[in-house]
């Protein structure tokens, strides 16, 4: 039976298991929206296409499934760009569908024409312009396959209006044949053997894990490797939750705002086992001071991530979960070394943990942002999905919330996109309807996609927003304080809406909190509420994220939190 | 910096070329020459790219190219025993020198005269990069008016892959 292109497209999406999608209508996608009108797919109308892209990401990051968004041509497509770039950097599987002007008008500067495929070429894993209605089923099948396999990423499909309105008999496609795309899952056996030997020979090993652990679903294997061989673990921002944050072998996050213990351990280790991580500059700092004494094993599914920034002694290309499984098996067959040196190494690390733990000065008068996060952690017991915005709020979350399980932290790592957290929370909530979803936000970032309050209210999506309101673009202000002589150029954002009233104006619940004693009661009330809630925590404005390794510097240049002030001893 | 010839098989598809050239510009790699045309299989194009960079950069180029969905296979031809050829069309001034002198120079390199006028003379010449370089150096003494190069084509010798 003949069908319209738009019908074939929506059928193909349903065939891929799509249950929910995010987007915004417009001229050239009218035929697609007309089909969606009575399709079983739940459509979430965001209030900005950027919100749709981040919501699709939030859905994908929370569930591991491919997230889908839809926008019109021209401005609709360009509004998706930030979300695509974000998904590309953090390896998030999304499929974005954009409308395009009719094929006959392409290239003629038609109304709302933009070269979506050209614009997004370097920020997608792959993209398509469909010129022939008969290609729709194949392209959709390939797009989902490419987005979700290997190192995942965003795929864009640009659909001209005349392709949506043409008619054809849909072809059945049930297999993908891509001769240029065959991700390698299993690691090379000889390399695995060598890695196992290196692990057994090492006295001071460290595991440095990244987002690949979560994407591959390899946390159980990672834990077994760490526990059975007494190997301490540090994680990148993207890796948090891939190893229990409360585990005695966990040293905390590494890098610019990492813990002293994690960064010191990297400095002194003799073996660095990098797993699903990519040696980002926010992690390594000064390259020649990063793991200077270590032999480096690097496990990653993307060969181009290996030896990109740092030379690697033992590269293993493959899926993290699969390779770790192979490695554990290999290790089982080998005789175990003397545990003494490892125990000494772990003790040394505990020493660093005690020397400079994460700390901040407590206050009874001012709300400390770290305190809010600690309380969110205590109240949720880690059983929640936390998204963040970007800046200090994000780094404090990474430091003070203990992520025990994968996919409980959803944050924009590689691109550092302000405005990500709230729409991502909406997407995450749709994927995890039973979970409590909290966006830990900054007062600057939240204003970048605040319009999505309307989305949350319309669809009764009960996400919670906790703004750590310091009335500054705090992270930038912190850099100005430390590196630009406190010249606070354009970072003070005191002029801001009354967030409580704003939330109420949208029909959500709003709270303003200025007293530290109110933090817990308000959190409790909001978490117990089934509405979207916005909490405006007015925090200490000039609190800094510490420790910090200044950009391009090494661990010995760390600026640490000052030790707690001693209370005056009362005279006897 | 060493020159490297990279040979690729890519899907003969809309957008494949811009994906590849876009990758070079986005990641700051340089392209000295690029040639592309369909292979014996019309759905597949053969591309030869000459680039330069240290070993680490060239290794990254290979990996990044491999990551593109449209790229089917990549070889760094410079790692193998190979044949490299370039075709050039070159026009030299014929004013100050006798045409015979110029034609003899061409003959020494197996170049064919393809266009003659009072003021200039054009050759077609083919060779490996060294031969082309030598020929052009010789022609410089007459004065080169116009030069069009195909870019290098490279083929790995049988039994070397
Ligand atoms: C879209 C975007 N623009 C600019 C930046 C640069 N930037 C990084 S953090 C930051 C300040 C964020 O302020 P706020 O949301 O209030 O968070 P805080 O650091 O105060 O917690 C800025 C401007 C960015 N990351 N993203
Ligand atoms: Mg702020």
XYZ file of C-alpha atoms in Angstrom, chain A residues 73-330:
258
model
C 13.903 23.926 8.800
C 16.015 27.093 9.104
C 15.737 28.525 12.631
C 14.342 25.243 13.962
C 17.396 23.403 12.726
C 19.873 26.042 13.901
C 18.275 26.031 17.340
C 19.132 22.333 17.617
C 22.804 22.959 16.970
C 23.912 23.411 20.595
C 22.191 20.189 21.611
C 23.796 18.257 18.781
C 27.249 19.595 19.625
C 26.643 18.727 23.266
C 25.591 15.167 22.395
C 28.572 14.826 20.078
C 31.060 15.810 22.771
C 29.547 13.510 25.412
C 28.788 10.559 23.079
C 25.029 10.693 23.584
C 22.816 8.727 21.194
C 20.172 11.010 19.732
C 18.446 11.192 16.378
C 17.399 14.682 15.317
C 14.928 15.092 12.499
C 14.702 18.421 10.751
C 12.385 19.570 8.017
C 13.904 21.051 4.890
C 12.506 23.182 2.101
C 11.320 21.174 -0.920
C 14.191 19.636 -2.917
C 13.470 21.865 -5.893
C 14.043 24.974 -3.782
C 17.229 23.811 -2.017
C 20.097 26.144 -2.779
C 17.853 29.014 -3.785
C 17.739 30.832 -0.432
C 14.134 29.805 0.029
C 12.149 30.959 3.059
C 13.553 29.267 6.194
C 16.217 27.459 4.257
C 19.424 26.580 6.102
C 21.949 23.952 5.099
C 21.284 21.740 8.122
C 23.516 18.947 6.904
C 26.379 21.356 6.207
C 25.988 23.223 9.498
C 25.894 20.056 11.595
C 28.513 18.024 9.750
C 31.244 18.489 12.334
C 28.952 18.112 15.351
C 27.172 14.907 14.408
C 28.408 11.363 14.167
C 26.692 11.229 10.796
C 23.928 13.046 8.961
C 21.583 12.572 6.039
C 19.603 14.634 3.589
C 16.848 12.416 2.221
C 16.214 13.190 -1.421
C 14.206 10.129 -2.357
C 11.171 8.901 -0.442
C 12.292 5.305 -0.994
C 15.358 5.938 1.201
C 13.360 6.804 4.339
C 13.170 3.336 5.957
C 16.848 2.594 5.295
C 18.059 5.980 6.509
C 16.037 5.818 9.736
C 17.289 2.300 10.423
C 20.900 3.352 9.816
C 20.524 6.522 11.859
C 19.386 4.648 14.970
C 22.069 2.025 14.491
C 24.844 4.593 14.084
C 23.598 6.746 16.971
C 23.348 3.882 19.419
C 26.325 1.649 18.656
C 30.104 1.967 18.851
C 30.947 5.289 20.433
C 27.404 6.674 20.425
C 26.552 10.106 19.109
C 23.985 12.317 17.433
C 22.667 11.675 13.929
C 20.645 14.232 12.003
C 18.126 13.424 9.268
C 17.043 16.330 7.088
C 13.701 15.704 5.374
C 12.567 18.043 2.582
C 8.876 18.819 2.558
C 8.241 17.251 -0.852
C 9.742 13.991 0.410
C 7.262 14.023 3.319
C 4.341 14.616 0.979
C 5.364 12.226 -1.795
C 3.767 8.791 -1.903
C 5.434 5.424 -2.229
C 5.154 1.851 -1.149
C 7.466 1.593 1.863
C 10.277 -0.889 1.520
C 10.975 -3.195 4.405
C 14.452 -2.815 5.817
C 15.445 -5.055 8.651
C 19.206 -5.070 8.382
C 21.831 -2.382 8.300
C 24.674 -2.770 5.877
C 27.376 -0.188 6.308
C 30.706 -1.257 4.929
C 32.441 1.788 6.418
C 31.162 1.277 9.974
C 31.982 -1.789 12.024
C 32.702 -0.998 15.654
C 35.166 -3.362 17.309
C 33.838 -4.776 20.575
C 36.397 -7.360 21.624
C 39.897 -6.398 22.636
C 42.978 -7.904 21.055
C 43.906 -11.037 23.026
C 47.636 -10.362 23.122
C 47.082 -6.838 24.349
C 44.736 -8.114 27.065
C 47.406 -10.561 28.164
C 49.983 -7.778 28.315
C 47.588 -5.552 30.255
C 46.955 -8.341 32.779
C 50.679 -8.798 33.255
C 51.203 -5.067 33.704
C 48.468 -5.015 36.343
C 50.063 -7.855 38.274
C 53.492 -6.243 38.110
C 52.303 -2.863 39.289
C 52.777 -1.716 42.879
C 50.953 1.584 42.558
C 48.146 1.203 40.014
C 45.294 3.647 39.472
C 42.119 3.227 37.473
C 41.050 6.416 35.696
C 37.532 5.827 34.395
C 35.344 7.946 32.153
C 31.935 8.028 30.525
C 32.694 4.879 28.535
C 32.091 2.815 31.669
C 28.540 4.078 31.912
C 27.811 3.934 28.192
C 29.007 0.339 27.910
C 27.313 -0.756 31.121
C 30.623 -1.975 32.505
C 30.434 -0.786 36.124
C 30.078 -4.260 37.627
C 33.203 -5.416 35.796
C 35.050 -2.291 36.875
C 34.145 -2.899 40.475
C 35.321 -6.483 40.280
C 38.629 -5.408 38.780
C 39.155 -2.800 41.456
C 38.149 -4.968 44.397
C 39.833 -8.187 43.416
C 43.135 -6.460 42.685
C 42.958 -3.659 45.242
C 43.153 -0.915 42.657
C 42.022 2.568 43.685
C 39.651 4.333 41.303
C 39.210 7.914 40.206
C 36.552 9.030 37.744
C 36.050 11.915 35.379
C 32.929 14.049 35.547
C 31.375 11.854 32.846
C 32.350 8.706 34.699
C 30.739 9.562 38.054
C 28.358 6.785 39.065
C 30.373 4.242 37.082
C 32.007 3.170 40.367
C 30.320 3.651 43.753
C 31.032 7.110 45.135
C 30.889 5.672 48.648
C 33.364 2.860 47.986
C 36.533 2.857 50.118
C 38.643 2.516 46.959
C 37.058 5.582 45.381
C 39.312 8.621 45.521
C 36.815 11.113 44.078
C 36.914 12.944 40.785
C 40.265 13.891 39.256
C 41.390 16.905 37.295
C 40.951 20.640 37.661
C 38.438 20.388 40.519
C 39.381 16.884 41.520
C 40.380 15.774 44.966
C 43.923 16.165 46.239
C 44.130 12.407 46.776
C 43.080 11.532 43.223
C 45.457 13.991 41.616
C 48.345 13.018 43.905
C 47.736 9.363 43.131
C 47.877 10.109 39.402
C 51.166 11.886 39.949
C 52.750 8.942 41.792
C 51.171 5.907 40.173
C 53.288 3.425 38.261
C 50.381 2.123 36.181
C 47.479 4.163 34.863
C 44.536 2.147 33.592
C 42.457 4.566 31.528
C 39.033 3.116 30.815
C 36.529 4.789 28.497
C 38.098 8.193 29.034
C 39.796 10.589 26.660
C 42.509 12.560 28.492
C 40.606 15.832 28.257
C 42.579 18.950 29.228
C 40.275 19.568 32.205
C 41.438 16.173 33.460
C 45.129 16.166 32.619
C 46.132 19.775 33.239
C 49.762 20.192 32.238
C 50.375 17.168 30.030
C 53.938 16.351 30.992
C 53.006 16.312 34.657
C 50.117 13.927 34.104
C 50.993 10.435 35.333
C 54.671 11.092 34.595
C 55.944 7.812 36.097
C 53.230 5.542 34.832
C 52.893 2.951 32.182
C 49.550 3.703 30.513
C 46.925 1.178 29.481
C 44.079 2.744 27.534
C 40.839 0.897 26.838
C 38.421 2.693 24.513
C 36.005 1.839 21.738
C 37.136 4.837 19.709
C 40.638 4.291 18.294
C 40.982 8.022 17.653
C 40.697 8.685 21.409
C 43.752 6.566 22.050
C 47.126 8.330 21.969
C 45.401 11.555 20.862
C 46.750 13.728 23.679
C 49.035 11.399 25.618
C 51.259 8.588 24.303
C 49.926 5.214 25.405
C 51.974 2.082 26.145
C 49.184 -0.447 25.873
C 46.226 0.520 23.688
C 43.192 -1.760 23.672
C 40.417 -0.906 21.242
C 37.078 -2.349 22.257
C 33.890 -1.994 24.244
C 34.724 -1.293 27.896
C 32.406 -3.917 29.352
C 33.584 -6.601 26.940
C 37.270 -5.806 27.362
C 37.024 -5.662 31.160
C 35.320 -9.052 31.058
C 38.170 -10.428 28.983
C 40.740 -8.858 31.277
C 39.141 -10.309 34.420
C 39.171 -13.742 32.856
C 42.800 -13.389 31.876
